[in-house]
Coordinates of C-alpha atoms in Angstrom, one line a residue:
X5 CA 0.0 0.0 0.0
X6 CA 1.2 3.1 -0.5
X7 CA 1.4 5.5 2.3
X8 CA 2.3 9.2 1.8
X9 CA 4.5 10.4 4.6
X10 CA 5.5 14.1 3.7
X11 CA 4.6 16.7 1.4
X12 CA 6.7 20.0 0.5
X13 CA 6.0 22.8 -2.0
X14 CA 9.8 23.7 -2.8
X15 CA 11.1 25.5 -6.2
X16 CA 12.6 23.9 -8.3
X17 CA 16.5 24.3 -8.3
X18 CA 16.7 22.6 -12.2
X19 CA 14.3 20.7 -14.5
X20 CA 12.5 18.1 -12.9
X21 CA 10.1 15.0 -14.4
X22 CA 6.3 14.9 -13.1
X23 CA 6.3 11.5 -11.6
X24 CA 2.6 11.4 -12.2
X25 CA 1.7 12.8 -15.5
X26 CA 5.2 12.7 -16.8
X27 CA 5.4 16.1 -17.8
X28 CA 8.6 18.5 -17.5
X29 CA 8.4 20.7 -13.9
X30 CA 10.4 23.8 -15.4
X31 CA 13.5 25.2 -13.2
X32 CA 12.1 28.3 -11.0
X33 CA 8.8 26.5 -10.5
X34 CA 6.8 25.4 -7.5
X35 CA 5.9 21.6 -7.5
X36 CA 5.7 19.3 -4.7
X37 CA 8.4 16.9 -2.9
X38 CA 6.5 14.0 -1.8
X39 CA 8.0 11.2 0.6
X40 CA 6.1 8.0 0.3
X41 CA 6.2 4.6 1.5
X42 CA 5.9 2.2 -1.4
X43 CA 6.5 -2.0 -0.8
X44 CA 8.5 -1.2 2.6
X45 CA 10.6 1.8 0.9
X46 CA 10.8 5.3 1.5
X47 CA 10.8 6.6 -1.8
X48 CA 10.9 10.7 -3.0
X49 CA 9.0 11.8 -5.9
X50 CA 8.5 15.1 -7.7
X51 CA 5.1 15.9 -8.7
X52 CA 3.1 19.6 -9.6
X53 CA 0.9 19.7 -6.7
X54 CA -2.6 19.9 -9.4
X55 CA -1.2 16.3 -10.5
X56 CA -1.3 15.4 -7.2
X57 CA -4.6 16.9 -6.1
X58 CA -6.5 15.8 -9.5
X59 CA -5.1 12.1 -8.7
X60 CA -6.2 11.4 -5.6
X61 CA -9.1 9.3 -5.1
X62 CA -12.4 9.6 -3.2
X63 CA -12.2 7.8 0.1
X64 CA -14.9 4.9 -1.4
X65 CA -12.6 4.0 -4.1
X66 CA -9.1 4.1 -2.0
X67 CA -8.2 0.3 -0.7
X68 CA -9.6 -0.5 2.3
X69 CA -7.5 -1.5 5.2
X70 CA -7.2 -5.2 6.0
X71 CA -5.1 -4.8 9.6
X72 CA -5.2 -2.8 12.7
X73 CA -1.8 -1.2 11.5
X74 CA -2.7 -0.7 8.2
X75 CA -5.5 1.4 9.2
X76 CA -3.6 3.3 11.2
X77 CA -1.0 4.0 8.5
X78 CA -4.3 4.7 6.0
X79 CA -5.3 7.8 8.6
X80 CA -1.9 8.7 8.6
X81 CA -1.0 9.0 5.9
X82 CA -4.8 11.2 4.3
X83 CA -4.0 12.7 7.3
X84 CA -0.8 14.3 6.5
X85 CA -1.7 14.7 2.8
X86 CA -4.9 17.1 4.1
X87 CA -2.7 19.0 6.4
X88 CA -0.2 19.8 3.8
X89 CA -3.5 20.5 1.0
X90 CA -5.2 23.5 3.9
X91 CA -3.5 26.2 5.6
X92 CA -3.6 26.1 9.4
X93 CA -6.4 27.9 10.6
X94 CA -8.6 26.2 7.3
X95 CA -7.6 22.3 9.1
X96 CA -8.8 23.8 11.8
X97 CA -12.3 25.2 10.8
X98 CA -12.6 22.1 9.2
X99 CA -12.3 19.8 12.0
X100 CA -13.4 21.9 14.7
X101 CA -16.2 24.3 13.1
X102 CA -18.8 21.3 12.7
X103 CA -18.1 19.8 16.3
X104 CA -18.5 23.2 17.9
X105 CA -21.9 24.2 16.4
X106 CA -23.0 20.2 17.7
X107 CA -21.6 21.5 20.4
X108 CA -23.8 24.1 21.1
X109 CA -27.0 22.7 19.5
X110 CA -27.0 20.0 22.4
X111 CA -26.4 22.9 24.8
X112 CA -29.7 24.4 23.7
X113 CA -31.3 21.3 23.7
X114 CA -30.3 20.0 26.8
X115 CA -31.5 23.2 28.3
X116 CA -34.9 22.5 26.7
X117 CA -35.1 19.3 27.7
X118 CA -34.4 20.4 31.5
X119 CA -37.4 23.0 31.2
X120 CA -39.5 20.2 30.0
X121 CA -38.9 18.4 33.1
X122 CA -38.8 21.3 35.9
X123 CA -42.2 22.3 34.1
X124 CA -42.8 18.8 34.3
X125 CA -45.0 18.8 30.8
X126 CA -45.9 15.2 30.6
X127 CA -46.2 14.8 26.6
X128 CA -42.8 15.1 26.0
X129 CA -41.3 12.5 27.9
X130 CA -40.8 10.4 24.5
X131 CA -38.9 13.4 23.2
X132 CA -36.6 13.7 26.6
X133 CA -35.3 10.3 26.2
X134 CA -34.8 10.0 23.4
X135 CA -32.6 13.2 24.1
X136 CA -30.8 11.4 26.6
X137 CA -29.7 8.9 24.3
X138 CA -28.7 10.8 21.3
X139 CA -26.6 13.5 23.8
X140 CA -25.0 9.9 25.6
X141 CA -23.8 8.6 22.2
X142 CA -22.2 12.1 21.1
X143 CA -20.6 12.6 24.3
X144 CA -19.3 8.6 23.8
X145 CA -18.1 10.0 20.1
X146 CA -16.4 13.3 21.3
X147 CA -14.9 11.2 24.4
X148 CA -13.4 8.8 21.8
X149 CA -12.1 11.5 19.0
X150 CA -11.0 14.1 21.3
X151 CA -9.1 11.2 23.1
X152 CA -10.5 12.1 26.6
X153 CA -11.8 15.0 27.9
X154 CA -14.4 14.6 25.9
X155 CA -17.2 17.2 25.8
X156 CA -15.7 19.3 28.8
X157 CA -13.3 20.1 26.6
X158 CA -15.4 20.8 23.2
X159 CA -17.3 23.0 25.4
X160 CA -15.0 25.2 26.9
X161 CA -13.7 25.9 23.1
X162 CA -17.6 26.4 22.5
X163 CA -18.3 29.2 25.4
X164 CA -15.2 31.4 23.8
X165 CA -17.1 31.4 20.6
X166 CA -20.3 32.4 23.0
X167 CA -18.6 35.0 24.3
X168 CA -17.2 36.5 21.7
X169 CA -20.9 36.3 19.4
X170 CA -22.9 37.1 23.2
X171 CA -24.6 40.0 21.1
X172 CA -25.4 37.5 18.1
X173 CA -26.7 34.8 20.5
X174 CA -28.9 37.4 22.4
X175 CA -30.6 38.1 19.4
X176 CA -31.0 34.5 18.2
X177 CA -33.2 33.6 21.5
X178 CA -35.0 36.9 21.1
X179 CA -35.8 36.4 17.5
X180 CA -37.2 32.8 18.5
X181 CA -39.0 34.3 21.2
X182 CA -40.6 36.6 18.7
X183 CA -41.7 34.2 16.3
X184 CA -43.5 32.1 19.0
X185 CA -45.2 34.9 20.4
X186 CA -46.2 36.2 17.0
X187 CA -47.1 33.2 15.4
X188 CA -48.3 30.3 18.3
X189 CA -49.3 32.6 21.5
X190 CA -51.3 29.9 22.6
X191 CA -49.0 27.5 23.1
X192 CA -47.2 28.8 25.9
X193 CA -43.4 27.4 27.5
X194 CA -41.8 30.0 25.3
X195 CA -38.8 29.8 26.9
X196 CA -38.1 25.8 26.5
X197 CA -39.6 26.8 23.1
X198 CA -37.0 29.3 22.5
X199 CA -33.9 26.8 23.6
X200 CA -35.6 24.5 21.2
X201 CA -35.7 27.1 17.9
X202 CA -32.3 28.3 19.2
X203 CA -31.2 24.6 18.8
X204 CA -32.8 24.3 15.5
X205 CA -30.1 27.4 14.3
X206 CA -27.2 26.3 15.7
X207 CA -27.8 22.9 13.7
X208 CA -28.7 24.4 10.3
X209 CA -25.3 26.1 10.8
X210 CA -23.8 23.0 11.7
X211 CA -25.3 21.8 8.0
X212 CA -23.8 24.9 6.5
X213 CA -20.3 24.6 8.1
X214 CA -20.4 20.5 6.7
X215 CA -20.7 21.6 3.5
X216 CA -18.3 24.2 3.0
X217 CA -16.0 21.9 4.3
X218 CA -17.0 18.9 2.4
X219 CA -17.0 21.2 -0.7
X220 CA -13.6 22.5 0.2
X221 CA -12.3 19.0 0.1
X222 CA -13.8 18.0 -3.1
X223 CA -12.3 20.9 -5.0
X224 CA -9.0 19.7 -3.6
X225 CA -9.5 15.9 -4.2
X226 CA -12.0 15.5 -6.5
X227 CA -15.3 12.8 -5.9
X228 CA -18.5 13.7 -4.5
X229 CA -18.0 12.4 -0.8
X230 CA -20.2 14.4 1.8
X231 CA -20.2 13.6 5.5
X232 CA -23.6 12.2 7.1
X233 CA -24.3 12.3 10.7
X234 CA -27.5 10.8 11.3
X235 CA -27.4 12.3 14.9
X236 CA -27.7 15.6 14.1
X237 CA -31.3 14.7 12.1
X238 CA -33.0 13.1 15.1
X239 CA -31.7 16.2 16.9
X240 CA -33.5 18.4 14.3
X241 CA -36.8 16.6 14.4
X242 CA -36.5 16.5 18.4
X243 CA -36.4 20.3 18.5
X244 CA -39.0 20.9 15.9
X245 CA -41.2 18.7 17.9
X246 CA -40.5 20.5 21.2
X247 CA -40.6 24.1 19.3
X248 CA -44.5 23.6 18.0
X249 CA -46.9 21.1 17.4
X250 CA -46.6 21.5 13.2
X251 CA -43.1 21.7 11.5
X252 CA -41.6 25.4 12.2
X253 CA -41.3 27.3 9.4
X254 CA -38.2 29.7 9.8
X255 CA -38.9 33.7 9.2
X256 CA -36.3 35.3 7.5
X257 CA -34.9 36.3 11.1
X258 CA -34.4 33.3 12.2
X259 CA -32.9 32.5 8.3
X260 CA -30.3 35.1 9.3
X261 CA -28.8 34.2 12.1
X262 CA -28.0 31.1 10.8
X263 CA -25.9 32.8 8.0
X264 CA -24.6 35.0 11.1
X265 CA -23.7 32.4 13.3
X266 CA -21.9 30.4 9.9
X267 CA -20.2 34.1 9.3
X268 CA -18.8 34.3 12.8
X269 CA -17.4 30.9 12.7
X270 CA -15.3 31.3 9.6
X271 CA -13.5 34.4 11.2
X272 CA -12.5 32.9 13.9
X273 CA -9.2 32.9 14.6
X274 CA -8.1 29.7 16.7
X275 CA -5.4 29.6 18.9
X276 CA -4.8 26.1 19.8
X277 CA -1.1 26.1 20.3
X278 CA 0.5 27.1 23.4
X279 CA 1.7 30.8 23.6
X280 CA 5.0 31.7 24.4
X281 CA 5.6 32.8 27.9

């Protein structure tokens, strides 16, 4: 199998041979350096970096890994070959963007959910567990990425975004607020309502950050791959059901701050690595 170790955009020093399409990489020009493990050897190749991109393969059609070290060498290596494809604060977005708008979309919920039971309102005891279970397995699946620490840790990253967007977030519950008293006065709960619309937002966004990312990685390496999580649907249909008794239609307020919260996110700028004292 071959396993790509390291890649390096360097100039070229003198002509160089395309070792994928077999075209001439002229001296003065950019092209990539790549290390690769190939039948046990480390081998160095020189390739323009659009060869490279255009020939990889979608993850369905890449061999599948038969052994416990072959698939960790497999993550290794698309690993590497993804950081070296994004800048640093792009990887980042990437990865962390979508986990820190499910983040927050279970803090809504789960603050819905405990209204439901301090007002103790008896009809949506179906909805609370299954709540409980959905918000179990993504704390099991942020325990086992995040390689302990688990949500604790997700969430602290996900009150600094709070903070910073504490004006944007006002707005959101207000707006929510708004809508139920406009359009379902009757109902009554507004505020579990509210958690539940402001729950509904955060996940759209979530939606919206996927697919910039999944579109950022198919104009880099081609296919049609898009990444499902099933989760976040049962979520959805959880807080539509606490939010009103017919599906919610969105006003173009609540439309917004979608785009708003999506905006924020993508200026962000992370600062994961330690500073210097």
């Amino acid at each position: 199998m071959l396993q790509i170790i390291k890649t390096k955009k360097v100039k070229a020093r003198k002509d160089y041979t395309c070792h994928i399409c077999g075209g001439i990489v002229n001296k003065g020009d950019y092209y990539l350096s790549v290390v690769v493990k190939e039948d046990g050897k480390m081998v160095r190749r020189c390739t323009h970096e659009g060869c490279l991109l255009r020939n990889a393969k979608p993850i369905e059609e890449q061999p599948k890994a038969r052994t416990e070290e072959e698939f960790a060498a497999q993550i290794h290596s698309d690993i590497m070959y993804r950081l070296q494809a994004f800048d640093y604060q792009k990887n980042l977005k990437m990865s962390l963007g979508p986990l820190m708008m499910k983040c927050i979309a279970w803090e809504y919920a789960m603050k819905a959910r405990n209204l439901c039971a301090e007002l103790r309102i008896s009809d949506t005891k179906k909805t609370s567990r299954v709540l409980r279970e959905q918000f179990e397995k993504f704390d099991r699946d942020i325990s086992r990425d995040l390689h302990g620490g688990g949500y604790s840790v997700l969430h602290k990253e996900a009150q600094k975004f709070e903070e910073q967007c504490a004006a944007d977030f006002t707005i959101l519950y207000y707006s929510a607020l708004s809508l139920l008293q406009k359009d379902y006065p009757h109902l009554g709960y507004f505020e579990m309502r509210a958690n539940a619309i402001s729950s509904m937002v955060m996940i759209k966004a979530f939606w919206k950050v996927n697919d910039w990312s999944d579109n950022e990685m198919i104009k880099r390496f081609g296919g049609n791959s898009r990444l499902v999580d099933p989760t976040m649907d049962v979520l959805y249909e959880a807080m539509d059901a606490l939010a009103c008794p017919h599906k919610l239609q969105f006003d173009t307020n609540l439309n917004n701050a979608v785009g708003v919260i999506f905006n924020r996110l993508m200026a962000v700028e992370f600062e994961t690595r330690k500073k210097q004292p």
